[in-house]
PDB file of C-alpha atoms in Angstrom:
ATOM      1  CA  MET A   1     142.732  -6.503 195.693  1.00 46.00           C
ATOM      2  CA  SER A   2     145.510  -4.552 194.589  1.00 46.00           C
ATOM      3  CA  GLU A   3     145.735  -0.648 195.462  1.00 45.00           C
ATOM      4  CA  PRO A   4     143.082   1.046 193.314  1.00 47.00           C
ATOM      5  CA  ALA A   5     144.159   3.756 190.563  1.00 52.00           C
ATOM      6  CA  SER A   6     142.859   7.113 191.861  1.00 57.00           C
ATOM      7  CA  THR A   7     140.244   8.891 190.094  1.00 81.00           C
ATOM      8  CA  ALA A   8     138.357  12.252 190.849  1.00 91.00           C
ATOM      9  CA  THR A   9     136.645  13.129 194.072  1.00 95.00           C
ATOM     10  CA  VAL A  10     132.888  12.833 194.091  1.00 97.00           C
ATOM     11  CA  VAL A  11     130.901  14.998 196.130  1.00 97.00           C
ATOM     12  CA  GLY A  12     127.436  14.063 197.409  1.00 97.00           C
ATOM     13  CA  THR A  13     124.057  15.681 196.789  1.00 95.00           C
ATOM     14  CA  LEU A  14     122.142  17.971 199.210  1.00 94.00           C
ATOM     15  CA  THR A  15     119.938  15.818 201.398  1.00 94.00           C
ATOM     16  CA  VAL A  16     119.862  17.804 204.770  1.00 92.00           C
ATOM     17  CA  PRO A  17     116.735  19.734 204.802  1.00 91.00           C
ATOM     18  CA  GLY A  18     117.383  23.412 204.970  1.00 91.00           C
ATOM     19  CA  GLU A  19     121.075  23.293 204.200  1.00 91.00           C
ATOM     20  CA  HIS A  20     122.344  24.546 200.820  1.00 92.00           C
ATOM     21  CA  LEU A  21     126.009  22.967 200.938  1.00 92.00           C
ATOM     22  CA  PRO A  22     127.116  19.237 200.707  1.00 95.00           C
ATOM     23  CA  ARG A  23     128.527  17.576 203.643  1.00 95.00           C
ATOM     24  CA  VAL A  24     130.186  14.452 202.192  1.00 97.00           C
ATOM     25  CA  GLU A  25     132.582  13.631 199.474  1.00 98.00           C
ATOM     26  CA  LEU A  26     134.525  10.668 198.287  1.00 98.00           C
ATOM     27  CA  SER A  27     138.290  10.503 197.719  1.00 98.00           C
ATOM     28  CA  GLY A  28     139.284   9.334 194.243  1.00 97.00           C
ATOM     29  CA  THR A  29     140.794   6.115 195.758  1.00 97.00           C
ATOM     30  CA  ALA A  30     137.469   5.519 197.610  1.00 97.00           C
ATOM     31  CA  VAL A  31     135.730   5.968 194.293  1.00 98.00           C
ATOM     32  CA  SER A  32     137.889   3.218 192.589  1.00 97.00           C
ATOM     33  CA  THR A  33     137.578   0.730 195.454  1.00 97.00           C
ATOM     34  CA  LEU A  34     133.718   1.125 195.809  1.00 98.00           C
ATOM     35  CA  ARG A  35     133.661   0.674 191.971  1.00 98.00           C
ATOM     36  CA  GLU A  36     135.330  -2.795 192.581  1.00 97.00           C
ATOM     37  CA  LEU A  37     133.040  -3.513 195.412  1.00 97.00           C
ATOM     38  CA  TRP A  38     130.013  -2.389 193.527  1.00 98.00           C
ATOM     39  CA  ASP A  39     131.064  -5.237 190.933  1.00 97.00           C
ATOM     40  CA  GLU A  40     131.454  -7.499 193.632  1.00 97.00           C
ATOM     41  CA  PHE A  41     128.275  -7.092 195.564  1.00 97.00           C
ATOM     42  CA  GLY A  42     126.059  -4.610 193.828  1.00 98.00           C
ATOM     43  CA  PRO A  43     124.542  -1.605 195.405  1.00 98.00           C
ATOM     44  CA  LEU A  44     126.160  -0.078 198.396  1.00 98.00           C
ATOM     45  CA  MET A  45     125.427   2.116 201.219  1.00 98.00           C
ATOM     46  CA  PHE A  46     127.461   3.596 204.041  1.00 97.00           C
ATOM     47  CA  HIS A  47     126.408   4.103 207.646  1.00 95.00           C
ATOM     48  CA  GLN A  48     128.276   6.280 209.871  1.00 93.00           C
ATOM     49  CA  SER A  49     127.838   5.712 213.847  1.00 85.00           C
ATOM     50  CA  GLY A  50     129.817   6.789 216.833  1.00 69.00           C
ATOM     51  CA  GLY A  51     131.001   3.410 218.045  1.00 62.00           C
ATOM     52  CA  CYS A  52     134.164   2.598 216.272  1.00 54.00           C
ATOM     53  CA  CYS A  53     137.281   4.560 216.561  1.00 51.00           C
ATOM     54  CA  ASP A  54     135.602   7.650 217.625  1.00 51.00           C
ATOM     55  CA  GLY A  55     133.373   7.478 214.654  1.00 54.00           C
ATOM     56  CA  SER A  56     136.010   7.627 212.093  1.00 63.00           C
ATOM     57  CA  SER A  57     135.494   4.431 210.445  1.00 85.00           C
ATOM     58  CA  PRO A  58     132.310   4.357 208.155  1.00 93.00           C
ATOM     59  CA  MET A  59     130.754   1.074 207.415  1.00 93.00           C
ATOM     60  CA  CYS A  60     129.790  -0.011 203.879  1.00 96.00           C
ATOM     61  CA  PHE A  61     127.229  -2.386 203.227  1.00 96.00           C
ATOM     62  CA  PRO A  62     125.148  -4.000 200.383  1.00 98.00           C
ATOM     63  CA  ALA A  63     122.423  -1.333 199.826  1.00 97.00           C
ATOM     64  CA  GLY A  64     119.586  -2.420 202.131  1.00 92.00           C
ATOM     65  CA  GLU A  65     121.550  -4.850 204.234  1.00 94.00           C
ATOM     66  CA  PHE A  66     121.674  -2.223 207.330  1.00 93.00           C
ATOM     67  CA  ILE A  67     118.266  -1.044 208.329  1.00 93.00           C
ATOM     68  CA  THR A  68     118.384   2.866 208.890  1.00 94.00           C
ATOM     69  CA  SER A  69     115.814   4.088 211.448  1.00 93.00           C
ATOM     70  CA  ASP A  70     114.040   7.717 211.839  1.00 92.00           C
ATOM     71  CA  ARG A  71     117.091   8.720 214.236  1.00 92.00           C
ATOM     72  CA  ASP A  72     119.581   8.338 211.216  1.00 95.00           C
ATOM     73  CA  VAL A  73     120.410  11.196 208.817  1.00 96.00           C
ATOM     74  CA  LEU A  74     120.894  10.828 205.342  1.00 97.00           C
ATOM     75  CA  LEU A  75     124.081  12.994 204.695  1.00 96.00           C
ATOM     76  CA  GLY A  76     123.772  12.605 201.021  1.00 97.00           C
ATOM     77  CA  ARG A  77     123.939  10.510 197.724  1.00 98.00           C
ATOM     78  CA  LEU A  78     127.212   9.861 196.058  1.00 98.00           C
ATOM     79  CA  ASP A  79     127.220   8.841 192.316  1.00 98.00           C
ATOM     80  CA  ILE A  80     130.456   6.564 191.510  1.00 98.00           C
ATOM     81  CA  ALA A  81     129.465   5.681 187.900  1.00 97.00           C
ATOM     82  CA  PRO A  82     132.085   6.751 185.330  1.00 94.00           C
ATOM     83  CA  ALA A  83     131.185   9.605 183.161  1.00 92.00           C
ATOM     84  CA  GLY A  84     128.335   8.236 180.683  1.00 95.00           C
ATOM     85  CA  ALA A  85     127.652   5.239 182.230  1.00 96.00           C
ATOM     86  CA  GLU A  86     124.464   4.221 184.252  1.00 96.00           C
ATOM     87  CA  PRO A  87     124.306   5.886 187.807  1.00 97.00           C
ATOM     88  CA  ARG A  88     125.649   3.937 190.574  1.00 98.00           C
ATOM     89  CA  SER A  89     124.268   5.957 193.543  1.00 98.00           C
ATOM     90  CA  ILE A  90     125.521   5.335 197.120  1.00 98.00           C
ATOM     91  CA  GLU A  91     123.513   6.684 199.908  1.00 98.00           C
ATOM     92  CA  PHE A  92     125.547   7.844 203.197  1.00 98.00           C
ATOM     93  CA  TRP A  93     123.716   7.826 206.235  1.00 97.00           C
ATOM     94  CA  ILE A  94     125.126   8.932 209.768  1.00 95.00           C
ATOM     95  CA  SER A  95     123.298   8.743 213.037  1.00 93.00           C
ATOM     96  CA  ALA A  96     121.793  11.646 214.649  1.00 93.00           C
ATOM     97  CA  GLU A  97     123.939  11.575 217.650  1.00 92.00           C
ATOM     98  CA  GLN A  98     127.051  11.499 215.504  1.00 92.00           C
ATOM     99  CA  PHE A  99     125.388  14.079 212.997  1.00 93.00           C
ATOM    100  CA  GLU A 100     125.311  16.389 215.965  1.00 92.00           C
ATOM    101  CA  TYR A 101     128.823  15.790 216.974  1.00 89.00           C
ATOM    102  CA  TRP A 102     130.057  16.758 213.793  1.00 90.00           C
ATOM    103  CA  SER A 103     127.537  19.499 212.722  1.00 88.00           C
ATOM    104  CA  HIS A 104     130.224  21.861 211.616  1.00 91.00           C
ATOM    105  CA  THR A 105     132.235  19.415 209.639  1.00 94.00           C
ATOM    106  CA  PHE A 106     132.463  18.409 206.092  1.00 96.00           C
ATOM    107  CA  LEU A 107     133.296  14.788 205.833  1.00 96.00           C
ATOM    108  CA  THR A 108     135.609  13.071 203.104  1.00 97.00           C
ATOM    109  CA  VAL A 109     135.370   9.074 202.860  1.00 97.00           C
ATOM    110  CA  ASP A 110     139.055   7.754 202.327  1.00 96.00           C
ATOM    111  CA  VAL A 111     140.864   4.451 202.133  1.00 95.00           C
ATOM    112  CA  VAL A 112     143.455   3.645 203.962  1.00 94.00           C
ATOM    113  CA  PRO A 113     145.570   0.431 204.437  1.00 93.00           C
ATOM    114  CA  GLY A 114     144.457  -1.952 207.508  1.00 88.00           C
ATOM    115  CA  ARG A 115     142.116  -4.178 208.834  1.00 79.00           C
ATOM    116  CA  GLY A 116     138.438  -2.611 208.516  1.00 64.00           C
ATOM    117  CA  SER A 117     135.525  -4.005 210.616  1.00 62.00           C
ATOM    118  CA  GLY A 118     134.237  -7.274 210.231  1.00 69.00           C
ATOM    119  CA  PHE A 119     130.826  -6.209 208.823  1.00 84.00           C
ATOM    120  CA  SER A 120     132.051  -3.939 206.387  1.00 91.00           C
ATOM    121  CA  VAL A 121     132.502  -5.224 202.759  1.00 94.00           C
ATOM    122  CA  GLU A 122     136.073  -3.816 202.078  1.00 94.00           C
ATOM    123  CA  ALA A 123     137.196  -5.732 205.551  1.00 88.00           C
ATOM    124  CA  PRO A 124     138.710  -8.829 203.713  1.00 88.00           C
ATOM    125  CA  ARG A 125     140.721  -6.640 201.372  1.00 90.00           C
ATOM    126  CA  GLY A 126     143.569  -5.190 203.314  1.00 90.00           C
ATOM    127  CA  VAL A 127     142.260  -1.781 203.350  1.00 93.00           C
ATOM    128  CA  ARG A 128     139.433   0.119 205.486  1.00 93.00           C
ATOM    129  CA  PHE A 129     137.548   3.157 204.869  1.00 94.00           C
ATOM    130  CA  LEU A 130     138.215   6.217 207.234  1.00 93.00           C
ATOM    131  CA  ILE A 131     136.468   9.519 207.730  1.00 93.00           C
ATOM    132  CA  ARG A 132     138.804  12.790 207.128  1.00 94.00           C
ATOM    133  CA  SER A 133     136.878  15.906 208.584  1.00 92.00           C
ATOM    134  CA  ARG A 134     137.500  19.482 208.048  1.00 94.00           C
ATOM    135  CA  LEU A 135     135.573  22.595 209.622  1.00 94.00           C
ATOM    136  CA  MET A 136     132.820  23.787 207.256  1.00 89.00           C
ATOM    137  CA  ASP A 137     132.943  27.769 206.770  1.00 77.00           C
ATOM    138  CA  SER A 138     129.097  28.003 206.294  1.00 64.00           C
ATOM    139  CA  PHE A 139     126.301  25.311 207.181  1.00 54.00           C
ATOM    140  CA  ALA A 140     123.170  26.851 205.516  1.00 51.00           C
TER     141      ALA A 140
END
C-alpha cells in the first residue's frame, strides 16, 4: 500500500454520557488509510486497551470481529465517508481502565510507518495506527 494522501480530519460524535465535548478524532492520513481498509474489509471498528505500547496502538478490526463488553466505553463514532457519500461510521471503543487512565485527554488516531499488531487489519501494510493525545481544557 502506498502512503495515502492526506484528507481532512474527522472528529468523533459524542457518545460518553454526560459529556459535551468529543474525545476522539482521526488524522487526515488515518482517514485515507481507513477508506482503503474499508474498501477491502467492509465496516471497521477500533478498540483501545492498555496492553500494547502503553496503550498507544489502537487495534482496528472488521466491525463485530472484536467483541466488546460492558467494561468497554464507546468513545465516539467517526464517519470516514467522503462528502456526499453514504455514511461509513467507525466505532471507537476503549477499555474502562484505559478510559480512566486517559480521562483528561483528547485522542487523535494517526498512521505511522512500522509494523502494527498482528491482529489489526493494517498490520501487513507497513503502517500502524498510533494514538496521539493532548490534555483537554474541559471535560463536561
